[in-house]
Every structure is written in structure tokens, then in C-alpha cells.
Amino acid sequence: MTALSDETLASLSGGDLPVAVPAYDRSRLRAGIVHLGVGGFHRAHQAMYLDRLMNEGKALDWAICGVGVLPHDARMRDALTSQDGLYTLVLKHPDGTLEGRVIGSIVDFLLAPDDPEAVIEKMASPEIRIVSLTVTEGGYNVNPVTGEFDAEDPAVVADLAPGAVPATSFGLVTEALRRRRDRGVTPFTVASCDNIQGNGDVAHRMFVAFARLKDPALADWIEAHVPFPNSMVDRITPVTTDDDRAMVAERFGVDDAWPVVAEPFTQWVIEDRFTNGRPPYEEVGAQLVDDVEPYELMKLRLLNSSHQALCYVGYLAGHRYAHEVCADETFVQFLRDYMAREGEPTLLPVPGIDLAEYQDTLIERFANPHVRDTLARLCAESSDRIPKWLVPVIRANLAAGGEVHRSAAVVASWARYDEGVDEQGDPIEIVDRYADRLKAAAARNHEDPLAFVRDEELFGDLASQPRFVEAYTAALDSLHARGARATVEELVAR
């Protein structure tokens, strides 16, 4: 078994192991991108696209310097640093084929809690032309009620104190931009790659809001000179497990501290708005467009909302993986009905996309038994997901007189899930930043069927919308009385 490093790449490429390695000379790479939040998805997606370009002899000055903003990012720093930034990406095809490639586009990793000055100076240096982000929905510090920047967050308050050493992504990026402005260096583009609607617009509002609290003149300069392009990203990337590490060792002969596994499908739609150049992503499969919104709505309201439609009912019924749920045709038909009759009617026209084919592809992706995407992952952080992905579908259909009973049932299944015990009597761990509040509301489901959806911060006024209330309470009653599968059966039969 071979440990990953620059020195061992030659032995890997020269052996009989079925793993591809970088075809380019990594000593020629120069960082042009700083990426905040290096996790599995970034390494299976954006870093992979750059690796594709580099294998064609392109974008060699667009390598990635990863940055960890939180103390726990030290684990990723240690894993990648020990392997010269290399890691194995394994694509799991539906027929069981495993396709392995060593990705080489990450050349450095800095941990902000250890040395914030090094991170700021790296971003301030002229060779860095893009700062990209995958910091999750919660990382943008958006107040869920107002949609504005949450200036009361303790970490933000600390960063705004006079003379404070930046610790948040807002403080680090803003200080780097200030230095570039003062030194006459062209600003970098801030490129969000997170799975939120209008991710660039959200990043723009939040970073400018922080800067305005810190330095109004700098905020004005950022408004005028720094682009925040929107993007739509898609690839199912389950959390890496010890079994995955063992598989990489056994199948490919590679000792990898933190490999990544993913499905074969990938999509990246990017608003073509950069201030200081960009890699030619379109040459390796990304779509560069003027308007990302139709594509992101398609993904959020079909793929992401369908994940929520299967995860709670599936978990309650005793399943633990997405493919197990999709082995049951009743659940599959429920997903198809949601997508075609509730999700799709709320979409804008999507240029170049056959929506029926896209929905078929989603079912195939969900049903891939080798990806082993856990329902627990899909059920996590629901307060960051349902209000952004599914509630807009409900609102649009209520306004248009469309169907809402499937969407309402998904919300009801979330409420039932957050009661904290499945139908077999086993405990459920609720992973959510609002876990205590959600569990307290769900505990009142029997005495007050609308207790869960009275939370206006998450649901607005849905608890006062008669058509939603009727569908929601009927589904919640059925989930309690008959269970998840019987509830889905009835919905499919309608």
C-alpha cells in the first residue's frame, strides 16, 4: 500500500493499480484561488474541475490554497498537508464500478485560528484572483426572519471590536480586500459555491454588511469593485467513512487519510462575472451563463426538496440510506409526483434542460446503492434547508392555486422526525442549530398540531394559511396514526 505524496505519484502511475494520477507537473502549479471551507464537496467538485483543466495543461496558475476558518478544520489541514495536498476521489457508479483518481489541484492549506495574518496576506497577494467559499448555509450569518446580516452574532461582534484580529470569514476577507485597495491591487472575485439560492447575491449582501459596520468607505469600494457571481453546484458527496478509507486502500492500494467518494453526476452553472480573470471552466463541463437563477431553482426545488421529501419519511419507516427508500416504488412515485405536480410548476424556463429527463436522472441518482448517502445527512440542519428550498414552493403554489398536500406532508414528516423517536421506538439524534427549539415544538405535536409550524422565523404565516393547514394536519395525523409508509401510500393514491 502506498502513502500519498508527490514522491509516490510516479510509483502509482507506473503500477498496475486502477487509479489515475495527475498528468501535470505539480511543481509548476501556482495558487490563484483561496478557498474557505475545504470539505468533501469542494474536493469532489470545484477542485476536481480544476484538476481536469490541469490535466489538459491549462489553469496551472489557478491552483487552490485551502483555508480552514474554524479550529476543527485542523483535521483537514493535517490530512492534506501530510499528503502534499493530494487525495483520492472515487466515483461510485450505479453498476458497482469504482473510478478512482488522485486530485492534485490543492497545493497549500492554512488554518486561520493558528495564523490569521498568513491567511489575510495570502488573500491580499496579487496572484490570488478568486476567493471561493463552501461554508454551508449557516456560514453566511443571515437572520432567517429579516434576511439581513446578523450583527449580534458573538463571533461577528468580536471581529467588529476596534483592533480585533479577524477570526470569521467576514473579518478575514474584508481585511484582505482593504489591503488590496490600499495597495492598489485589483480586488479578487468572491465566488460562493454553497448550495443556497442566489449564493453570490447572499454573499454580496452579507460581506458588504459586515464591511459597512467595520468601515463604511471600504464597504462602498467593495460595492463598486468586487463581483460576487452566483453559481449552482451539484454532486452528491456523502461523508467519508472508515469503510471508504478501507476501500481505497484495498481497491487502489492507496493509504489516504481523507479520500472523497461521490456519484458520477456533476453539474456547475456559473454566472460569468469575474473581475480579474478565471479558469476556462467551460472547457471541462461547467456552464457559464448570464443568469443562474433558472438552474438553481430547478436544483433547489426538484433535487434538494426531493431529498427532504424522502429523508424524514424514509428514516421514520426504518431506512437509513437514500437508495433503500428508492428501492420502494411507493416512495419513488411520491417523489415523482412532488417534482412533477408541485416543484416543476413553480420553476422558470430552464434553457437547454429537459425537465422530465432531469427528474428521471434524479431518481437514478438517489437510487445508486453504492453512494450510500445517509438519510441522517439529508435530515441534518433542516432549519437551513426547508425554509429556503420547500417553503417557497408551498408559497408559490398557494398563490397560484396549485397543489400543496405533498409539500405540506414533507413539513409534517419533519415535525414528526423532530419528536426524536422513529416508528421502531429507536431514538433519533436531531442535528440542527435550532435542535432544542425544534424538539420542544415537536413535543407538542399531539396537543397542538400546529405547534411546529407556528415558528414564524422558519415558516412565516403558513400556520394561518387554510389550504396548507388542512394538508399539514392531515399528514401529521396520519404519520402518528398509521406511520410514514401508509401516509405516503395515501398521498400517492390521490
PDB file of N, CA and C in Angstrom, residues 310-351:
ATOM      1  N   LEU A 310     -37.822  12.567   0.797  1.00  0.00           N
ATOM      2  CA  LEU A 310     -37.578  11.147   1.062  1.00  0.00           C
ATOM      3  C   LEU A 310     -36.924  10.884   2.413  1.00  0.00           C
ATOM      4  N   CYS A 311     -36.201  11.890   2.968  1.00  0.00           N
ATOM      5  CA  CYS A 311     -35.343  11.560   4.117  1.00  0.00           C
ATOM      6  C   CYS A 311     -36.122  11.332   5.413  1.00  0.00           C
ATOM      7  N   TYR A 312     -37.103  12.189   5.729  1.00  0.00           N
ATOM      8  CA  TYR A 312     -37.798  12.050   7.014  1.00  0.00           C
ATOM      9  C   TYR A 312     -38.708  10.823   7.024  1.00  0.00           C
ATOM     10  N   VAL A 313     -39.521  10.694   5.966  1.00  0.00           N
ATOM     11  CA  VAL A 313     -40.413   9.523   5.922  1.00  0.00           C
ATOM     12  C   VAL A 313     -39.603   8.243   5.838  1.00  0.00           C
ATOM     13  N   GLY A 314     -38.497   8.288   5.091  1.00  0.00           N
ATOM     14  CA  GLY A 314     -37.661   7.100   4.987  1.00  0.00           C
ATOM     15  C   GLY A 314     -37.058   6.710   6.320  1.00  0.00           C
ATOM     16  N   TYR A 315     -36.555   7.685   7.052  1.00  0.00           N
ATOM     17  CA  TYR A 315     -35.943   7.411   8.351  1.00  0.00           C
ATOM     18  C   TYR A 315     -36.983   6.895   9.335  1.00  0.00           C
ATOM     19  N   LEU A 316     -38.141   7.535   9.379  1.00  0.00           N
ATOM     20  CA  LEU A 316     -39.188   7.099  10.297  1.00  0.00           C
ATOM     21  C   LEU A 316     -39.603   5.662  10.030  1.00  0.00           C
ATOM     22  N   ALA A 317     -39.602   5.296   8.726  1.00  0.00           N
ATOM     23  CA  ALA A 317     -40.030   3.951   8.339  1.00  0.00           C
ATOM     24  C   ALA A 317     -38.957   2.893   8.576  1.00  0.00           C
ATOM     25  N   GLY A 318     -37.764   3.316   9.003  1.00  0.00           N
ATOM     26  CA  GLY A 318     -36.740   2.345   9.353  1.00  0.00           C
ATOM     27  C   GLY A 318     -35.558   2.269   8.410  1.00  0.00           C
ATOM     28  N   HIS A 319     -35.594   3.038   7.312  1.00  0.00           N
ATOM     29  CA  HIS A 319     -34.463   3.050   6.389  1.00  0.00           C
ATOM     30  C   HIS A 319     -33.375   3.980   6.918  1.00  0.00           C
ATOM     31  N   ARG A 320     -32.156   3.779   6.416  1.00  0.00           N
ATOM     32  CA  ARG A 320     -31.044   4.631   6.839  1.00  0.00           C
ATOM     33  C   ARG A 320     -30.256   5.204   5.660  1.00  0.00           C
ATOM     34  N   TYR A 321     -30.564   4.752   4.449  1.00  0.00           N
ATOM     35  CA  TYR A 321     -29.874   5.255   3.264  1.00  0.00           C
ATOM     36  C   TYR A 321     -30.887   5.653   2.199  1.00  0.00           C
ATOM     37  N   ALA A 322     -30.502   6.632   1.377  1.00  0.00           N
ATOM     38  CA  ALA A 322     -31.409   7.127   0.334  1.00  0.00           C
ATOM     39  C   ALA A 322     -31.774   6.026  -0.655  1.00  0.00           C
ATOM     40  N   HIS A 323     -30.802   5.190  -1.012  1.00  0.00           N
ATOM     41  CA  HIS A 323     -31.105   4.161  -2.017  1.00  0.00           C
ATOM     42  C   HIS A 323     -32.096   3.131  -1.492  1.00  0.00           C
ATOM     43  N   GLU A 324     -32.135   2.922  -0.177  1.00  0.00           N
ATOM     44  CA  GLU A 324     -33.116   1.994   0.382  1.00  0.00           C
ATOM     45  C   GLU A 324     -34.529   2.528   0.185  1.00  0.00           C
ATOM     46  N   VAL A 325     -34.709   3.814   0.391  1.00  0.00           N
ATOM     47  CA  VAL A 325     -36.025   4.428   0.182  1.00  0.00           C
ATOM     48  C   VAL A 325     -36.430   4.303  -1.278  1.00  0.00           C
ATOM     49  N   CYS A 326     -35.451   4.511  -2.181  1.00  0.00           N
ATOM     50  CA  CYS A 326     -35.751   4.500  -3.613  1.00  0.00           C
ATOM     51  C   CYS A 326     -35.847   3.095  -4.193  1.00  0.00           C
ATOM     52  N   ALA A 327     -35.670   2.079  -3.354  1.00  0.00           N
ATOM     53  CA  ALA A 327     -35.947   0.718  -3.786  1.00  0.00           C
ATOM     54  C   ALA A 327     -37.428   0.392  -3.638  1.00  0.00           C
ATOM     55  N   ASP A 328     -38.184   1.278  -3.003  1.00  0.00           N
ATOM     56  CA  ASP A 328     -39.618   1.102  -2.767  1.00  0.00           C
ATOM     57  C   ASP A 328     -40.376   1.993  -3.755  1.00  0.00           C
ATOM     58  N   GLU A 329     -41.104   1.408  -4.667  1.00  0.00           N
ATOM     59  CA  GLU A 329     -41.752   2.166  -5.739  1.00  0.00           C
ATOM     60  C   GLU A 329     -42.783   3.155  -5.202  1.00  0.00           C
ATOM     61  N   THR A 330     -43.360   2.869  -4.041  1.00  0.00           N
ATOM     62  CA  THR A 330     -44.325   3.816  -3.467  1.00  0.00           C
ATOM     63  C   THR A 330     -43.642   5.131  -3.129  1.00  0.00           C
ATOM     64  N   PHE A 331     -42.492   5.056  -2.499  1.00  0.00           N
ATOM     65  CA  PHE A 331     -41.747   6.268  -2.179  1.00  0.00           C
ATOM     66  C   PHE A 331     -41.269   6.968  -3.448  1.00  0.00           C
ATOM     67  N   VAL A 332     -40.836   6.193  -4.428  1.00  0.00           N
ATOM     68  CA  VAL A 332     -40.369   6.782  -5.691  1.00  0.00           C
ATOM     69  C   VAL A 332     -41.503   7.540  -6.382  1.00  0.00           C
ATOM     70  N   GLN A 333     -42.694   6.957  -6.379  1.00  0.00           N
ATOM     71  CA  GLN A 333     -43.815   7.629  -7.018  1.00  0.00           C
ATOM     72  C   GLN A 333     -44.177   8.913  -6.280  1.00  0.00           C
ATOM     73  N   PHE A 334     -44.048   8.895  -4.972  1.00  0.00           N
ATOM     74  CA  PHE A 334     -44.273  10.113  -4.192  1.00  0.00           C
ATOM     75  C   PHE A 334     -43.303  11.206  -4.618  1.00  0.00           C
ATOM     76  N   LEU A 335     -42.024  10.857  -4.801  1.00  0.00           N
ATOM     77  CA  LEU A 335     -41.034  11.838  -5.259  1.00  0.00           C
ATOM     78  C   LEU A 335     -41.379  12.349  -6.652  1.00  0.00           C
ATOM     79  N   ARG A 336     -41.738  11.434  -7.540  1.00  0.00           N
ATOM     80  CA  ARG A 336     -42.085  11.853  -8.905  1.00  0.00           C
ATOM     81  C   ARG A 336     -43.299  12.782  -8.899  1.00  0.00           C
ATOM     82  N   ASP A 337     -44.297  12.461  -8.092  1.00  0.00           N
ATOM     83  CA  ASP A 337     -45.498  13.300  -8.025  1.00  0.00           C
ATOM     84  C   ASP A 337     -45.174  14.675  -7.457  1.00  0.00           C
ATOM     85  N   TYR A 338     -44.337  14.704  -6.419  1.00  0.00           N
ATOM     86  CA  TYR A 338     -43.940  16.006  -5.876  1.00  0.00           C
ATOM     87  C   TYR A 338     -43.245  16.836  -6.953  1.00  0.00           C
ATOM     88  N   MET A 339     -42.264  16.237  -7.616  1.00  0.00           N
ATOM     89  CA  MET A 339     -41.483  17.009  -8.594  1.00  0.00           C
ATOM     90  C   MET A 339     -42.363  17.514  -9.736  1.00  0.00           C
ATOM     91  N   ALA A 340     -43.175  16.635 -10.314  1.00  0.00           N
ATOM     92  CA  ALA A 340     -43.942  17.000 -11.498  1.00  0.00           C
ATOM     93  C   ALA A 340     -45.124  17.911 -11.180  1.00  0.00           C
ATOM     94  N   ARG A 341     -45.756  17.717 -10.005  1.00  0.00           N
ATOM     95  CA  ARG A 341     -47.020  18.404  -9.751  1.00  0.00           C
ATOM     96  C   ARG A 341     -46.917  19.564  -8.761  1.00  0.00           C
ATOM     97  N   GLU A 342     -45.806  19.630  -8.015  1.00  0.00           N
ATOM     98  CA  GLU A 342     -45.651  20.746  -7.067  1.00  0.00           C
ATOM     99  C   GLU A 342     -44.364  21.524  -7.291  1.00  0.00           C
ATOM    100  N   GLY A 343     -43.245  20.819  -7.501  1.00  0.00           N
ATOM    101  CA  GLY A 343     -41.981  21.511  -7.707  1.00  0.00           C
ATOM    102  C   GLY A 343     -41.883  22.170  -9.067  1.00  0.00           C
ATOM    103  N   GLU A 344     -42.087  21.395 -10.145  1.00  0.00           N
ATOM    104  CA  GLU A 344     -41.893  21.911 -11.508  1.00  0.00           C
ATOM    105  C   GLU A 344     -42.792  23.100 -11.838  1.00  0.00           C
ATOM    106  N   PRO A 345     -44.059  23.134 -11.413  1.00  0.00           N
ATOM    107  CA  PRO A 345     -44.903  24.288 -11.766  1.00  0.00           C
ATOM    108  C   PRO A 345     -44.408  25.622 -11.226  1.00  0.00           C
ATOM    109  N   THR A 346     -43.494  25.615 -10.270  1.00  0.00           N
ATOM    110  CA  THR A 346     -43.000  26.872  -9.691  1.00  0.00           C
ATOM    111  C   THR A 346     -41.714  27.357 -10.356  1.00  0.00           C
ATOM    112  N   LEU A 347     -41.219  26.631 -11.371  1.00  0.00           N
ATOM    113  CA  LEU A 347     -39.926  26.956 -11.961  1.00  0.00           C
ATOM    114  C   LEU A 347     -40.032  27.961 -13.099  1.00  0.00           C
ATOM    115  N   LEU A 348     -38.937  28.656 -13.328  1.00  0.00           N
ATOM    116  CA  LEU A 348     -38.763  29.462 -14.534  1.00  0.00           C
ATOM    117  C   LEU A 348     -38.326  28.537 -15.667  1.00  0.00           C
ATOM    118  N   PRO A 349     -38.466  28.963 -16.929  1.00  0.00           N
ATOM    119  CA  PRO A 349     -37.914  28.158 -18.026  1.00  0.00           C
ATOM    120  C   PRO A 349     -36.406  27.962 -17.840  1.00  0.00           C
ATOM    121  N   VAL A 350     -35.940  26.732 -18.072  1.00  0.00           N
ATOM    122  CA  VAL A 350     -34.528  26.412 -17.856  1.00  0.00           C
ATOM    123  C   VAL A 350     -33.893  26.113 -19.213  1.00  0.00           C
ATOM    124  N   PRO A 351     -33.145  27.050 -19.771  1.00  0.00           N
ATOM    125  CA  PRO A 351     -32.580  26.857 -21.122  1.00  0.00           C
ATOM    126  C   PRO A 351     -31.714  25.607 -21.228  1.00  0.00           C
TER     127      PRO A 351
END
